[in-house]
Short mmCIF file of N, CA and C in Angstrom, two decimals:
data_model
loop_
_atom_site.label_atom_id
_atom_site.label_comp_id
_atom_site.label_asym_id
_atom_site.label_seq_id
_atom_site.Cartn_x
_atom_site.Cartn_y
_atom_site.Cartn_z
N LYS A 1 166.54 101.80 165.34
CA LYS A 1 166.08 102.97 166.06
C LYS A 1 167.24 103.60 166.83
N ALA A 2 167.12 104.88 167.04
CA ALA A 2 168.13 105.61 167.80
C ALA A 2 167.53 106.91 168.31
N TYR A 3 168.22 107.52 169.25
CA TYR A 3 167.88 108.85 169.72
C TYR A 3 169.10 109.74 169.53
N ILE A 4 168.85 111.00 169.19
CA ILE A 4 169.92 111.98 169.05
C ILE A 4 169.66 113.08 170.07
N PHE A 5 170.63 113.32 170.93
CA PHE A 5 170.53 114.35 171.95
C PHE A 5 171.29 115.57 171.45
N ILE A 6 170.60 116.70 171.34
CA ILE A 6 171.12 117.87 170.64
C ILE A 6 171.17 119.09 171.55
N ASN A 7 172.28 119.83 171.48
CA ASN A 7 172.39 121.13 172.13
C ASN A 7 172.40 122.22 171.06
N ILE A 8 171.69 123.30 171.32
CA ILE A 8 171.56 124.42 170.40
C ILE A 8 172.43 125.58 170.88
N LYS A 9 173.04 126.27 169.94
CA LYS A 9 173.84 127.45 170.28
C LYS A 9 172.91 128.56 170.78
N PRO A 10 173.39 129.42 171.69
CA PRO A 10 172.58 130.55 172.17
C PRO A 10 172.16 131.45 171.00
N CYS A 11 171.03 132.08 171.14
CA CYS A 11 170.47 133.04 170.18
C CYS A 11 169.87 132.40 168.94
N TYR A 12 169.75 131.09 168.88
CA TYR A 12 169.09 130.42 167.76
C TYR A 12 167.70 129.97 168.21
N SER A 13 166.75 129.98 167.29
CA SER A 13 165.38 129.58 167.59
C SER A 13 165.27 128.06 167.66
N ILE A 14 164.92 127.57 168.83
CA ILE A 14 164.75 126.12 168.99
C ILE A 14 163.59 125.63 168.13
N ALA A 15 162.54 126.41 168.01
CA ALA A 15 161.39 126.01 167.19
C ALA A 15 161.79 125.85 165.72
N LYS A 16 162.53 126.80 165.19
CA LYS A 16 162.95 126.73 163.78
C LYS A 16 163.91 125.58 163.55
N LEU A 17 164.85 125.40 164.47
CA LEU A 17 165.80 124.30 164.33
C LEU A 17 165.10 122.95 164.48
N SER A 18 164.09 122.87 165.33
CA SER A 18 163.32 121.63 165.48
C SER A 18 162.65 121.25 164.17
N GLU A 19 162.10 122.24 163.47
CA GLU A 19 161.45 121.99 162.18
C GLU A 19 162.47 121.49 161.15
N LYS A 20 163.65 122.10 161.11
CA LYS A 20 164.70 121.67 160.18
C LYS A 20 165.14 120.23 160.48
N ILE A 21 165.27 119.93 161.75
CA ILE A 21 165.69 118.58 162.15
C ILE A 21 164.62 117.56 161.78
N LEU A 22 163.36 117.90 162.00
CA LEU A 22 162.26 116.99 161.68
C LEU A 22 162.15 116.74 160.18
N ASP A 23 162.63 117.66 159.35
CA ASP A 23 162.60 117.49 157.90
C ASP A 23 163.63 116.49 157.39
N ILE A 24 164.57 116.08 158.23
CA ILE A 24 165.60 115.12 157.81
C ILE A 24 164.97 113.73 157.70
N LYS A 25 165.18 113.10 156.56
CA LYS A 25 164.64 111.75 156.33
C LYS A 25 165.21 110.79 157.36
N GLY A 26 164.33 110.07 158.04
CA GLY A 26 164.75 109.12 159.06
C GLY A 26 164.45 109.59 160.47
N ILE A 27 164.28 110.90 160.64
CA ILE A 27 163.91 111.42 161.97
C ILE A 27 162.39 111.47 162.03
N THR A 28 161.84 110.75 163.01
CA THR A 28 160.38 110.59 163.10
C THR A 28 159.72 111.47 164.14
N ALA A 29 160.50 111.99 165.09
CA ALA A 29 159.93 112.85 166.13
C ALA A 29 161.03 113.74 166.70
N VAL A 30 160.62 114.92 167.14
CA VAL A 30 161.54 115.88 167.76
C VAL A 30 160.86 116.42 169.01
N ASP A 31 161.55 116.34 170.13
CA ASP A 31 161.02 116.85 171.40
C ASP A 31 161.96 117.91 171.94
N VAL A 32 161.40 119.04 172.38
CA VAL A 32 162.17 120.09 173.03
C VAL A 32 162.14 119.78 174.52
N THR A 33 163.31 119.82 175.15
CA THR A 33 163.40 119.42 176.55
C THR A 33 164.06 120.50 177.42
N ALA A 34 163.91 120.35 178.71
CA ALA A 34 164.60 121.19 179.69
C ALA A 34 165.59 120.27 180.40
N GLY A 35 166.83 120.68 180.45
CA GLY A 35 167.83 119.84 181.09
C GLY A 35 169.15 119.91 180.35
N SER A 36 169.85 118.79 180.30
CA SER A 36 171.18 118.74 179.69
C SER A 36 171.15 118.97 178.19
N TYR A 37 170.06 118.61 177.53
CA TYR A 37 169.94 118.76 176.08
C TYR A 37 168.72 119.61 175.76
N ASP A 38 168.80 120.32 174.63
CA ASP A 38 167.68 121.17 174.22
C ASP A 38 166.64 120.40 173.40
N ILE A 39 167.12 119.45 172.60
CA ILE A 39 166.25 118.70 171.71
C ILE A 39 166.64 117.23 171.76
N ILE A 40 165.63 116.36 171.72
CA ILE A 40 165.86 114.93 171.54
C ILE A 40 165.10 114.53 170.28
N ALA A 41 165.81 113.93 169.33
CA ALA A 41 165.21 113.49 168.07
C ALA A 41 165.17 111.96 168.05
N LYS A 42 164.04 111.42 167.60
CA LYS A 42 163.90 109.97 167.47
C LYS A 42 164.17 109.58 166.02
N VAL A 43 164.99 108.56 165.84
CA VAL A 43 165.40 108.12 164.51
C VAL A 43 164.89 106.72 164.25
N ARG A 44 164.44 106.51 163.02
CA ARG A 44 164.05 105.17 162.58
C ARG A 44 164.53 105.01 161.14
N THR A 45 165.45 104.09 160.90
CA THR A 45 165.96 103.82 159.56
C THR A 45 166.02 102.32 159.32
N ARG A 46 166.02 101.94 158.05
CA ARG A 46 166.13 100.51 157.71
C ARG A 46 167.50 99.97 158.06
N THR A 47 168.53 100.69 157.62
CA THR A 47 169.90 100.27 157.91
C THR A 47 170.57 101.36 158.72
N LEU A 48 171.07 100.99 159.86
CA LEU A 48 171.64 101.97 160.77
C LEU A 48 172.88 102.65 160.20
N GLY A 49 173.72 101.91 159.48
CA GLY A 49 174.95 102.49 158.94
C GLY A 49 174.68 103.61 157.95
N LYS A 50 173.88 103.33 156.93
CA LYS A 50 173.57 104.34 155.91
C LYS A 50 172.76 105.49 156.50
N GLY A 51 171.79 105.14 157.34
CA GLY A 51 170.97 106.17 157.96
C GLY A 51 171.78 107.07 158.86
N TYR A 52 172.70 106.47 159.60
CA TYR A 52 173.56 107.23 160.50
C TYR A 52 174.37 108.26 159.72
N GLU A 53 175.04 107.82 158.67
CA GLU A 53 175.87 108.73 157.87
C GLU A 53 175.06 109.88 157.29
N ARG A 54 173.92 109.56 156.70
CA ARG A 54 173.08 110.58 156.06
C ARG A 54 172.56 111.60 157.08
N ILE A 55 172.08 111.10 158.21
CA ILE A 55 171.50 111.98 159.23
C ILE A 55 172.59 112.84 159.89
N VAL A 56 173.72 112.25 160.19
CA VAL A 56 174.81 113.01 160.81
C VAL A 56 175.29 114.12 159.88
N ARG A 57 175.44 113.82 158.59
CA ARG A 57 175.83 114.86 157.63
C ARG A 57 174.81 115.99 157.59
N ALA A 58 173.53 115.64 157.60
CA ALA A 58 172.48 116.66 157.57
C ALA A 58 172.52 117.53 158.83
N LEU A 59 172.73 116.92 159.98
CA LEU A 59 172.80 117.68 161.23
C LEU A 59 174.01 118.60 161.25
N GLU A 60 175.13 118.13 160.72
CA GLU A 60 176.34 118.95 160.70
C GLU A 60 176.18 120.18 159.81
N ASN A 61 175.25 120.14 158.87
CA ASN A 61 175.01 121.27 157.96
C ASN A 61 173.98 122.27 158.48
N ILE A 62 173.39 122.01 159.64
CA ILE A 62 172.40 122.93 160.20
C ILE A 62 173.12 123.92 161.12
N LYS A 63 173.08 125.19 160.73
CA LYS A 63 173.66 126.23 161.59
C LYS A 63 172.83 126.35 162.85
N GLY A 64 173.49 126.47 163.96
CA GLY A 64 172.78 126.63 165.23
C GLY A 64 172.89 125.42 166.13
N ILE A 65 173.30 124.28 165.56
CA ILE A 65 173.51 123.11 166.40
C ILE A 65 174.92 123.17 166.97
N GLU A 66 175.00 123.19 168.29
CA GLU A 66 176.30 123.27 168.96
C GLU A 66 176.99 121.91 168.95
N ASN A 67 176.26 120.88 169.40
CA ASN A 67 176.78 119.52 169.36
C ASN A 67 175.62 118.55 169.49
N PHE A 68 175.90 117.29 169.20
CA PHE A 68 174.87 116.26 169.34
C PHE A 68 175.52 114.93 169.66
N LYS A 69 174.72 114.04 170.24
CA LYS A 69 175.18 112.71 170.62
C LYS A 69 174.16 111.68 170.11
N TRP A 70 174.63 110.71 169.36
CA TRP A 70 173.80 109.65 168.79
C TRP A 70 173.82 108.45 169.74
N GLN A 71 172.65 107.94 170.08
CA GLN A 71 172.54 106.75 170.93
C GLN A 71 171.64 105.73 170.24
N SER A 72 172.21 104.62 169.81
CA SER A 72 171.44 103.57 169.15
C SER A 72 170.65 102.77 170.18
N ILE A 73 169.47 102.33 169.80
CA ILE A 73 168.61 101.52 170.66
C ILE A 73 168.93 100.05 170.40
N LEU A 74 169.28 99.31 171.44
CA LEU A 74 169.57 97.88 171.30
C LEU A 74 168.34 97.03 171.59
N LYS A 75 167.54 97.44 172.56
CA LYS A 75 166.34 96.72 172.94
C LYS A 75 165.33 97.71 173.48
N GLU A 76 164.07 97.52 173.11
CA GLU A 76 163.05 98.48 173.53
C GLU A 76 161.83 97.75 174.07
N TRP A 77 161.33 98.22 175.19
CA TRP A 77 160.09 97.70 175.75
C TRP A 77 159.07 98.81 175.66
N GLU A 78 157.88 98.46 175.20
CA GLU A 78 156.80 99.44 175.09
C GLU A 78 155.57 98.96 175.81
N GLU A 79 154.84 99.91 176.35
CA GLU A 79 153.56 99.59 176.97
C GLU A 79 152.54 99.43 175.86
N ILE A 80 151.80 98.35 175.92
CA ILE A 80 150.78 98.09 174.89
C ILE A 80 149.40 98.44 175.39
#
């Protein structure tokens, strides 16, 4: 699992870019936020190495993404 924190370039539709990001295999959720980042995407892949490369390449090909930061999850606690 991982999270990707994404900034969008001005004048691009966050809604349209969110849909494009959600279409990438391995991304399971996309949230639009207010704050330092415009979008946070949740990633779930079987192998982090292959998934990372594929997803990063796909993000780099989307016009309108200014920059992004990948953060891998090492341990997760969930409320049951």
